[in-house]
Short mmCIF file of C-alpha atoms and ligand atoms in Angstrom, two decimals:
data_model
loop_
_atom_site.label_atom_id
_atom_site.label_comp_id
_atom_site.label_asym_id
_atom_site.label_seq_id
_atom_site.Cartn_x
_atom_site.Cartn_y
_atom_site.Cartn_z
CA UNK A 1 -27.39 31.32 -26.96
CA UNK A 2 -30.29 31.91 -29.29
CA UNK A 3 -30.57 35.72 -29.57
CA UNK A 4 -34.32 35.40 -30.12
CA UNK A 5 -34.78 34.12 -26.65
CA UNK A 6 -34.93 36.75 -24.00
CA UNK A 7 -35.41 36.71 -20.36
CA UNK A 8 -36.64 40.21 -19.57
CA UNK A 9 -38.90 39.62 -16.73
CA UNK A 10 -38.30 37.64 -13.50
CA UNK A 11 -41.34 35.47 -12.74
CA UNK A 12 -41.80 33.90 -9.26
CA UNK A 13 -44.33 31.19 -9.90
CA UNK A 14 -42.70 27.78 -10.59
CA UNK A 15 -44.46 27.19 -13.90
CA UNK A 16 -43.12 30.40 -15.35
CA UNK A 17 -39.52 29.93 -16.16
CA UNK A 18 -39.59 29.05 -19.81
CA UNK A 19 -37.82 31.65 -21.97
CA UNK A 20 -39.96 34.16 -23.78
CA UNK A 21 -39.42 34.63 -27.56
CA UNK A 22 -38.65 38.19 -28.91
CA UNK A 23 -41.61 39.48 -30.68
CA UNK A 24 -42.35 42.30 -33.22
CA UNK A 25 -45.19 43.59 -30.94
CA UNK A 26 -44.73 46.87 -29.18
CA UNK A 27 -45.88 47.57 -25.73
CA UNK A 28 -48.87 50.06 -25.41
CA UNK A 29 -47.21 51.90 -22.54
CA UNK A 30 -44.44 52.96 -24.90
CA UNK A 31 -46.94 55.36 -26.56
CA UNK A 32 -48.15 57.54 -23.73
CA UNK A 33 -50.82 59.28 -25.86
CA UNK A 34 -52.43 56.05 -27.07
CA UNK A 35 -52.02 54.46 -23.56
CA UNK A 36 -53.90 57.34 -21.91
CA UNK A 37 -56.58 57.21 -24.63
CA UNK A 38 -57.18 53.48 -24.23
CA UNK A 39 -56.95 53.67 -20.36
CA UNK A 40 -59.60 56.44 -20.34
CA UNK A 41 -61.87 54.44 -22.64
CA UNK A 42 -61.30 51.33 -20.52
CA UNK A 43 -62.44 53.22 -17.38
CA UNK A 44 -65.61 54.43 -19.19
CA UNK A 45 -66.41 50.80 -20.23
CA UNK A 46 -65.41 49.08 -16.95
CA UNK A 47 -66.48 48.99 -13.31
CA UNK A 48 -62.85 49.17 -12.20
CA UNK A 49 -62.83 52.50 -10.47
CA UNK A 50 -66.19 51.84 -8.83
CA UNK A 51 -64.93 48.51 -7.42
CA UNK A 52 -61.74 50.24 -6.18
CA UNK A 53 -63.83 52.88 -4.50
CA UNK A 54 -66.02 50.21 -2.80
CA UNK A 55 -62.80 48.67 -1.45
CA UNK A 56 -61.53 52.15 -0.35
CA UNK A 57 -64.75 53.05 1.49
CA UNK A 58 -65.55 49.64 3.00
CA UNK A 59 -62.25 47.87 3.74
CA UNK A 60 -59.49 50.53 3.68
CA UNK A 61 -60.59 52.34 6.84
CA UNK A 62 -60.03 49.30 8.93
CA UNK A 63 -56.57 48.72 7.26
CA UNK A 64 -55.55 52.30 7.93
CA UNK A 65 -56.78 52.45 11.49
CA UNK A 66 -53.54 51.13 13.05
CA UNK A 67 -50.90 53.02 10.96
CA UNK A 68 -48.83 55.88 12.32
CA UNK A 69 -48.56 54.53 15.86
CA UNK A 70 -49.87 57.82 17.27
CA UNK A 71 -47.69 60.23 15.20
CA UNK A 72 -48.83 63.67 14.30
CA UNK A 73 -47.36 63.37 10.77
CA UNK A 74 -47.72 60.61 8.18
CA UNK A 75 -45.60 59.84 5.08
CA UNK A 76 -47.42 58.36 2.11
CA UNK A 77 -45.92 57.11 -1.17
CA UNK A 78 -48.13 56.49 -4.23
CA UNK A 79 -46.58 54.63 -7.09
CA UNK A 80 -48.19 54.84 -10.60
CA UNK A 81 -50.88 57.31 -9.54
CA UNK A 82 -52.33 58.09 -12.96
CA UNK A 83 -54.59 61.07 -12.78
CA UNK A 84 -54.82 60.68 -9.02
CA UNK A 85 -58.62 60.06 -8.65
CA UNK A 86 -58.14 56.78 -6.82
CA UNK A 87 -55.31 58.18 -4.82
CA UNK A 88 -57.21 61.16 -3.55
CA UNK A 89 -60.08 58.81 -2.47
CA UNK A 90 -57.55 56.90 -0.39
CA UNK A 91 -55.98 60.07 1.01
CA UNK A 92 -59.38 61.23 2.06
CA UNK A 93 -60.07 57.98 3.94
CA UNK A 94 -56.60 58.24 5.56
CA UNK A 95 -57.55 61.87 6.69
CA UNK A 96 -60.88 60.68 8.04
CA UNK A 97 -59.24 58.01 10.14
CA UNK A 98 -56.41 60.38 11.38
CA UNK A 99 -58.03 63.88 11.14
CA UNK A 100 -55.41 65.56 13.31
CA UNK A 101 -52.32 64.52 11.28
CA UNK A 102 -50.56 66.24 8.53
CA UNK A 103 -49.43 64.21 5.50
CA UNK A 104 -46.38 64.26 3.24
CA UNK A 105 -47.33 62.62 -0.02
CA UNK A 106 -44.77 61.47 -2.55
CA UNK A 107 -46.41 60.93 -5.93
CA UNK A 108 -44.42 58.67 -8.31
CA UNK A 109 -45.73 58.77 -11.98
CA UNK A 110 -43.69 58.81 -15.13
CA UNK A 111 -46.47 60.17 -17.52
CA UNK A 112 -46.35 63.97 -17.63
CA UNK A 113 -49.92 64.07 -18.87
CA UNK A 114 -51.16 62.05 -15.89
CA UNK A 115 -49.14 63.99 -13.51
CA UNK A 116 -50.58 67.22 -14.88
CA UNK A 117 -54.15 65.94 -14.50
CA UNK A 118 -53.34 64.99 -10.90
CA UNK A 119 -51.86 68.45 -10.18
CA UNK A 120 -54.97 70.12 -11.70
CA UNK A 121 -57.23 67.98 -9.55
CA UNK A 122 -55.31 68.92 -6.38
CA UNK A 123 -55.40 72.69 -7.32
CA UNK A 124 -59.26 72.32 -7.31
CA UNK A 125 -59.31 70.99 -3.76
CA UNK A 126 -58.30 73.50 -1.14
CA UNK A 127 -59.51 71.08 1.56
CA UNK A 128 -56.39 69.05 0.92
CA UNK A 129 -54.48 71.55 2.88
CA UNK A 130 -53.41 68.89 5.40
CA UNK A 131 -51.27 67.37 2.64
CA UNK A 132 -47.95 68.44 1.13
CA UNK A 133 -47.50 66.92 -2.37
CA UNK A 134 -44.06 66.11 -3.89
CA UNK A 135 -44.35 65.30 -7.59
CA UNK A 136 -41.91 62.76 -8.81
CA UNK A 137 -42.16 62.41 -12.61
CA UNK A 138 -40.41 59.15 -12.89
CA UNK A 139 -40.76 55.39 -12.78
CA UNK A 140 -40.67 53.26 -9.68
CA UNK A 141 -37.13 52.12 -10.35
CA UNK A 142 -35.96 55.74 -10.95
CA UNK A 143 -37.60 56.69 -7.64
CA UNK A 144 -35.70 53.81 -5.93
CA UNK A 145 -32.41 54.90 -7.50
CA UNK A 146 -32.93 58.55 -6.39
CA UNK A 147 -33.90 57.47 -2.92
CA UNK A 148 -30.78 55.34 -2.54
CA UNK A 149 -28.54 58.03 -4.05
CA UNK A 150 -29.83 60.61 -1.65
CA UNK A 151 -29.45 58.15 1.22
CA UNK A 152 -32.93 58.96 2.32
CA UNK A 153 -33.76 57.66 5.83
CA UNK A 154 -37.47 58.79 5.83
CA UNK A 155 -39.89 55.92 6.55
CA UNK A 156 -43.40 55.60 5.03
CA UNK A 157 -46.65 54.88 6.82
CA UNK A 158 -48.64 54.03 3.75
CA UNK A 159 -47.38 53.00 0.33
CA UNK A 160 -49.71 51.93 -2.54
CA UNK A 161 -49.26 50.64 -5.98
CA UNK A 162 -52.61 50.45 -7.74
CA UNK A 163 -52.60 48.69 -11.14
CA UNK A 164 -49.03 49.61 -11.93
CA UNK A 165 -46.82 46.58 -11.23
CA UNK A 166 -47.45 45.42 -14.89
CA UNK A 167 -44.82 47.87 -15.90
CA UNK A 168 -41.85 46.94 -13.72
CA UNK A 169 -39.10 44.54 -14.69
CA UNK A 170 -38.55 42.93 -11.33
CA UNK A 171 -41.82 42.54 -9.41
CA UNK A 172 -40.04 41.10 -6.32
CA UNK A 173 -37.28 43.74 -6.13
CA UNK A 174 -39.85 46.47 -6.45
CA UNK A 175 -42.09 45.06 -3.76
CA UNK A 176 -39.11 44.45 -1.43
CA UNK A 177 -37.77 48.02 -1.85
CA UNK A 178 -41.12 49.69 -1.12
CA UNK A 179 -41.75 47.30 1.75
CA UNK A 180 -38.38 48.17 3.27
CA UNK A 181 -39.50 51.79 3.46
CA UNK A 182 -42.47 51.06 5.78
CA UNK A 183 -42.32 52.44 9.31
CA UNK A 184 -43.77 50.62 12.32
CA UNK A 185 -47.38 49.65 11.61
CA UNK A 186 -47.00 50.78 8.01
CA UNK A 187 -48.91 49.19 5.26
CA UNK A 188 -48.12 48.48 1.58
CA UNK A 189 -51.21 47.89 -0.75
CA UNK A 190 -50.90 46.41 -4.16
CA UNK A 191 -53.65 45.79 -6.61
CA UNK A 192 -53.39 43.95 -9.88
CA UNK A 193 -55.81 41.83 -11.89
CA UNK A 194 -56.21 38.40 -10.25
CA UNK A 195 -55.35 34.98 -11.85
CA UNK A 196 -59.15 34.25 -11.25
CA UNK A 197 -61.39 35.57 -13.96
CA UNK A 198 -60.96 36.61 -17.59
CA UNK A 199 -57.93 38.68 -17.40
CA UNK A 200 -56.15 35.89 -15.55
CA UNK A 201 -57.14 33.44 -18.32
CA UNK A 202 -55.90 35.75 -20.99
CA UNK A 203 -52.51 36.21 -19.19
CA UNK A 204 -52.18 32.48 -18.63
CA UNK A 205 -52.91 31.48 -22.15
CA UNK A 206 -51.14 34.27 -24.11
CA UNK A 207 -48.31 35.33 -21.64
CA UNK A 208 -45.54 34.16 -23.99
CA UNK A 209 -46.89 36.18 -26.94
CA UNK A 210 -48.13 39.26 -25.11
CA UNK A 211 -45.30 39.47 -22.46
CA UNK A 212 -42.52 39.67 -24.99
CA UNK A 213 -42.99 43.36 -25.77
CA UNK A 214 -40.25 44.20 -23.18
CA UNK A 215 -41.88 46.81 -21.09
CA UNK A 216 -45.26 45.47 -19.84
CA UNK A 217 -45.96 42.04 -18.55
CA UNK A 218 -48.80 39.66 -18.07
CA UNK A 219 -48.60 39.46 -14.37
CA UNK A 220 -51.45 38.71 -11.96
CA UNK A 221 -51.69 38.72 -8.15
CA UNK A 222 -50.70 35.00 -8.33
CA UNK A 223 -47.18 36.17 -9.12
CA UNK A 224 -47.32 38.47 -6.15
CA UNK A 225 -48.52 35.73 -3.82
CA UNK A 226 -45.86 33.29 -5.13
CA UNK A 227 -43.19 35.92 -4.42
CA UNK A 228 -44.53 36.78 -0.99
CA UNK A 229 -44.96 33.02 -0.09
CA UNK A 230 -41.32 32.31 -1.22
CA UNK A 231 -40.09 35.04 1.17
CA UNK A 232 -42.43 34.00 4.08
CA UNK A 233 -44.04 37.45 3.97
CA UNK A 234 -47.62 37.41 5.39
CA UNK A 235 -50.45 39.41 3.76
CA UNK A 236 -54.14 39.90 3.61
CA UNK A 237 -55.97 39.62 0.38
CA UNK A 238 -59.28 40.97 -0.94
CA UNK A 239 -61.05 39.97 -4.09
CA UNK A 240 -62.69 42.83 -6.05
CA UNK A 241 -64.97 41.57 -8.84
CA UNK A 242 -65.12 43.84 -11.85
CA UNK A 243 -66.37 43.82 -15.40
CA UNK A 244 -65.87 45.61 -18.73
CA UNK A 245 -68.11 45.99 -21.80
CA UNK A 246 -65.96 44.66 -24.67
CA UNK A 247 -68.69 44.49 -27.38
CA UNK A 248 -66.91 46.89 -29.68
CA UNK A 249 -63.78 44.60 -29.79
CA UNK A 250 -65.74 42.28 -32.10
CA UNK A 251 -66.48 44.83 -34.82
CA UNK A 252 -63.53 44.71 -37.31
CA UNK A 253 -62.08 48.18 -37.69
CA UNK A 254 -64.01 49.78 -34.84
CA UNK A 255 -61.65 52.46 -33.47
CA UNK A 256 -62.93 52.10 -29.89
CA UNK A 257 -62.79 48.35 -30.06
CA UNK A 258 -59.23 48.59 -31.24
CA UNK A 259 -58.32 50.96 -28.31
CA UNK A 260 -59.91 48.48 -25.78
CA UNK A 261 -58.00 45.54 -27.38
CA UNK A 262 -54.77 47.42 -26.95
CA UNK A 263 -55.62 47.94 -23.27
CA UNK A 264 -56.57 44.33 -22.72
CA UNK A 265 -53.46 42.93 -24.42
CA UNK A 266 -51.12 45.87 -23.47
CA UNK A 267 -49.96 45.74 -27.03
CA UNK A 268 -49.73 48.93 -29.21
CA UNK A 269 -52.07 48.68 -32.26
CA UNK A 270 -52.77 45.00 -31.43
CA UNK A 271 -55.33 44.63 -34.18
CA UNK A 272 -52.90 45.83 -36.77
CA UNK A 273 -49.69 44.20 -35.60
CA UNK A 274 -50.62 40.84 -34.13
CA UNK A 275 -50.61 37.79 -36.37
CA UNK A 276 -54.03 36.68 -37.59
CA UNK A 277 -53.78 33.55 -35.47
CA UNK A 278 -52.94 35.45 -32.23
CA UNK A 279 -55.71 37.95 -32.91
CA UNK A 280 -58.32 35.24 -33.58
CA UNK A 281 -57.22 33.33 -30.53
CA UNK A 282 -57.40 36.38 -28.24
CA UNK A 283 -60.87 37.30 -29.56
CA UNK A 284 -62.13 33.77 -29.19
CA UNK A 285 -60.84 33.65 -25.52
CA UNK A 286 -62.42 37.04 -24.75
CA UNK A 287 -65.88 35.99 -25.87
CA UNK A 288 -65.64 32.48 -24.39
CA UNK A 289 -68.34 31.92 -21.69
CA UNK A 290 -65.42 31.22 -19.21
CA UNK A 291 -64.40 34.88 -19.64
CA UNK A 292 -67.57 36.82 -20.72
CA UNK A 293 -71.24 36.88 -20.17
CA UNK A 294 -73.80 38.03 -22.76
CA UNK A 295 -76.54 40.38 -21.89
CA UNK A 296 -78.88 41.43 -24.68
CA UNK A 297 -76.43 42.43 -27.52
CA UNK A 298 -73.48 43.19 -25.24
CA UNK A 299 -70.45 41.08 -24.43
CA UNK A 300 -69.29 41.73 -20.92
CA UNK A 301 -65.80 40.57 -19.89
CA UNK A 302 -65.80 39.35 -16.24
CA UNK A 303 -62.56 39.72 -14.29
CA UNK A 304 -61.37 40.20 -10.77
CA UNK A 305 -58.94 42.55 -9.22
CA UNK A 306 -57.20 41.61 -5.96
CA UNK A 307 -55.86 43.85 -3.27
CA UNK A 308 -52.88 42.50 -1.28
CA UNK A 309 -52.01 44.20 1.98
CA UNK A 310 -48.53 43.76 3.39
CA UNK A 311 -47.28 45.01 6.79
CA UNK A 312 -43.98 46.47 7.87
CA UNK A 313 -41.04 44.09 7.34
CA UNK A 314 -40.54 41.99 10.42
N1 SAH B 1 -53.28 53.92 -10.34
C1 SAH B 1 -54.08 54.55 -11.42
C2 SAH B 1 -53.44 54.35 -12.75
C3 SAH B 1 -53.23 52.98 -13.27
S1 SAH B 1 -52.68 52.82 -14.89
C4 SAH B 1 -55.48 53.96 -11.41
O1 SAH B 1 -55.71 52.88 -10.90
O2 SAH B 1 -56.38 54.56 -11.99
C5 SAH B 1 -50.89 52.54 -14.63
C6 SAH B 1 -50.06 53.73 -14.31
O3 SAH B 1 -48.75 53.42 -14.01
C7 SAH B 1 -50.09 54.80 -15.45
O4 SAH B 1 -50.40 56.11 -15.01
C8 SAH B 1 -48.58 54.77 -15.89
O5 SAH B 1 -48.09 56.01 -16.36
C9 SAH B 1 -47.93 54.34 -14.63
N2 SAH B 1 -46.63 53.63 -14.89
C10 SAH B 1 -46.16 53.03 -15.95
N3 SAH B 1 -44.90 52.52 -15.83
C11 SAH B 1 -44.60 52.85 -14.51
C12 SAH B 1 -43.41 52.60 -13.81
N4 SAH B 1 -42.39 51.87 -14.29
N5 SAH B 1 -43.31 53.06 -12.52
C13 SAH B 1 -44.35 53.82 -12.00
N6 SAH B 1 -45.55 53.99 -12.66
C14 SAH B 1 -45.62 53.55 -13.93
N1 HSM B 2 -52.95 44.75 -18.11
C1 HSM B 2 -53.49 45.98 -17.56
C2 HSM B 2 -54.59 45.49 -16.73
C3 HSM B 2 -55.22 46.69 -16.05
N2 HSM B 2 -54.74 47.81 -15.72
C4 HSM B 2 -56.49 46.62 -15.51
C5 HSM B 2 -55.62 48.57 -15.15
N3 HSM B 2 -56.69 47.78 -14.88
#
């Protein structure tokens, strides 16, 4: 076997089985400080959190209406919460829909910085007294291991994984585990970038080069849909159009542009470590009219998120 060929990630779409070559590129998520910096800048330059909030306020209330089956207590699991801003918006919609219930909230987040920000946010909101938070500083797979080791029998009414499945090795096994925790009428919500739009095109064209860093993967909701279809799991899906100002990416040596490129490619120090061909190809794709629009002197990357809603296992 060629040692340079590695299969680290299990893809579920039929066109995705060719082996991935080992690469000298490092995954951005390896370096928590730089990941958080580039994620923060990405949030400032993109409409991502706004489009998530639109989904949360306009669609989520209907999705959450049927959960709980009349119970006075709900269990929630949030995986890859980041600093918790999106999670708390969701919690607040859940509370509005079910104002009488108390909530147990398991937060699963491996970054201590992010977990700390989330804890500070919660400490500033005494109105959250209907919720008990359990802080799990760990990855999704460590959480699964712990859960199984402790032989937990608790069921969840609402599980969500917002923009985090890029960082798990086995997408299908992770989804199946969290879906298996759902109680009657429970819901699992996943969001990722969609195969439609600029990010999908970037993943499709450069998956082999960018995916070989071993810890983060070019996955889109197409991979989720392929997996769910193969298992006969039904789901609802919502398109969430978003955009990001990537103008700075095209100024050689621009510090912010480099941070944004790291986030777009998920590669640590992409500008300094990628081959000149890969860098030129990625930049060309990013500014191609299929992926971006020009407005005045700005280059705006157009992409979609997709939210996939899965019910309890049948
Ligand atoms: N859900 C938040 C954060 C998304 S960024 C939001 O939408 O704003 C992705 C998050 O996943 C980061 O906070 C990162 O620390 C976390 N993460 C990375 N690897 C993970 C893993 N294996 N399991 C769970 N979370 C992970
Ligand atoms: N590859 C990471 C894509 C992303 N993460 C978008 C959050 N938003």
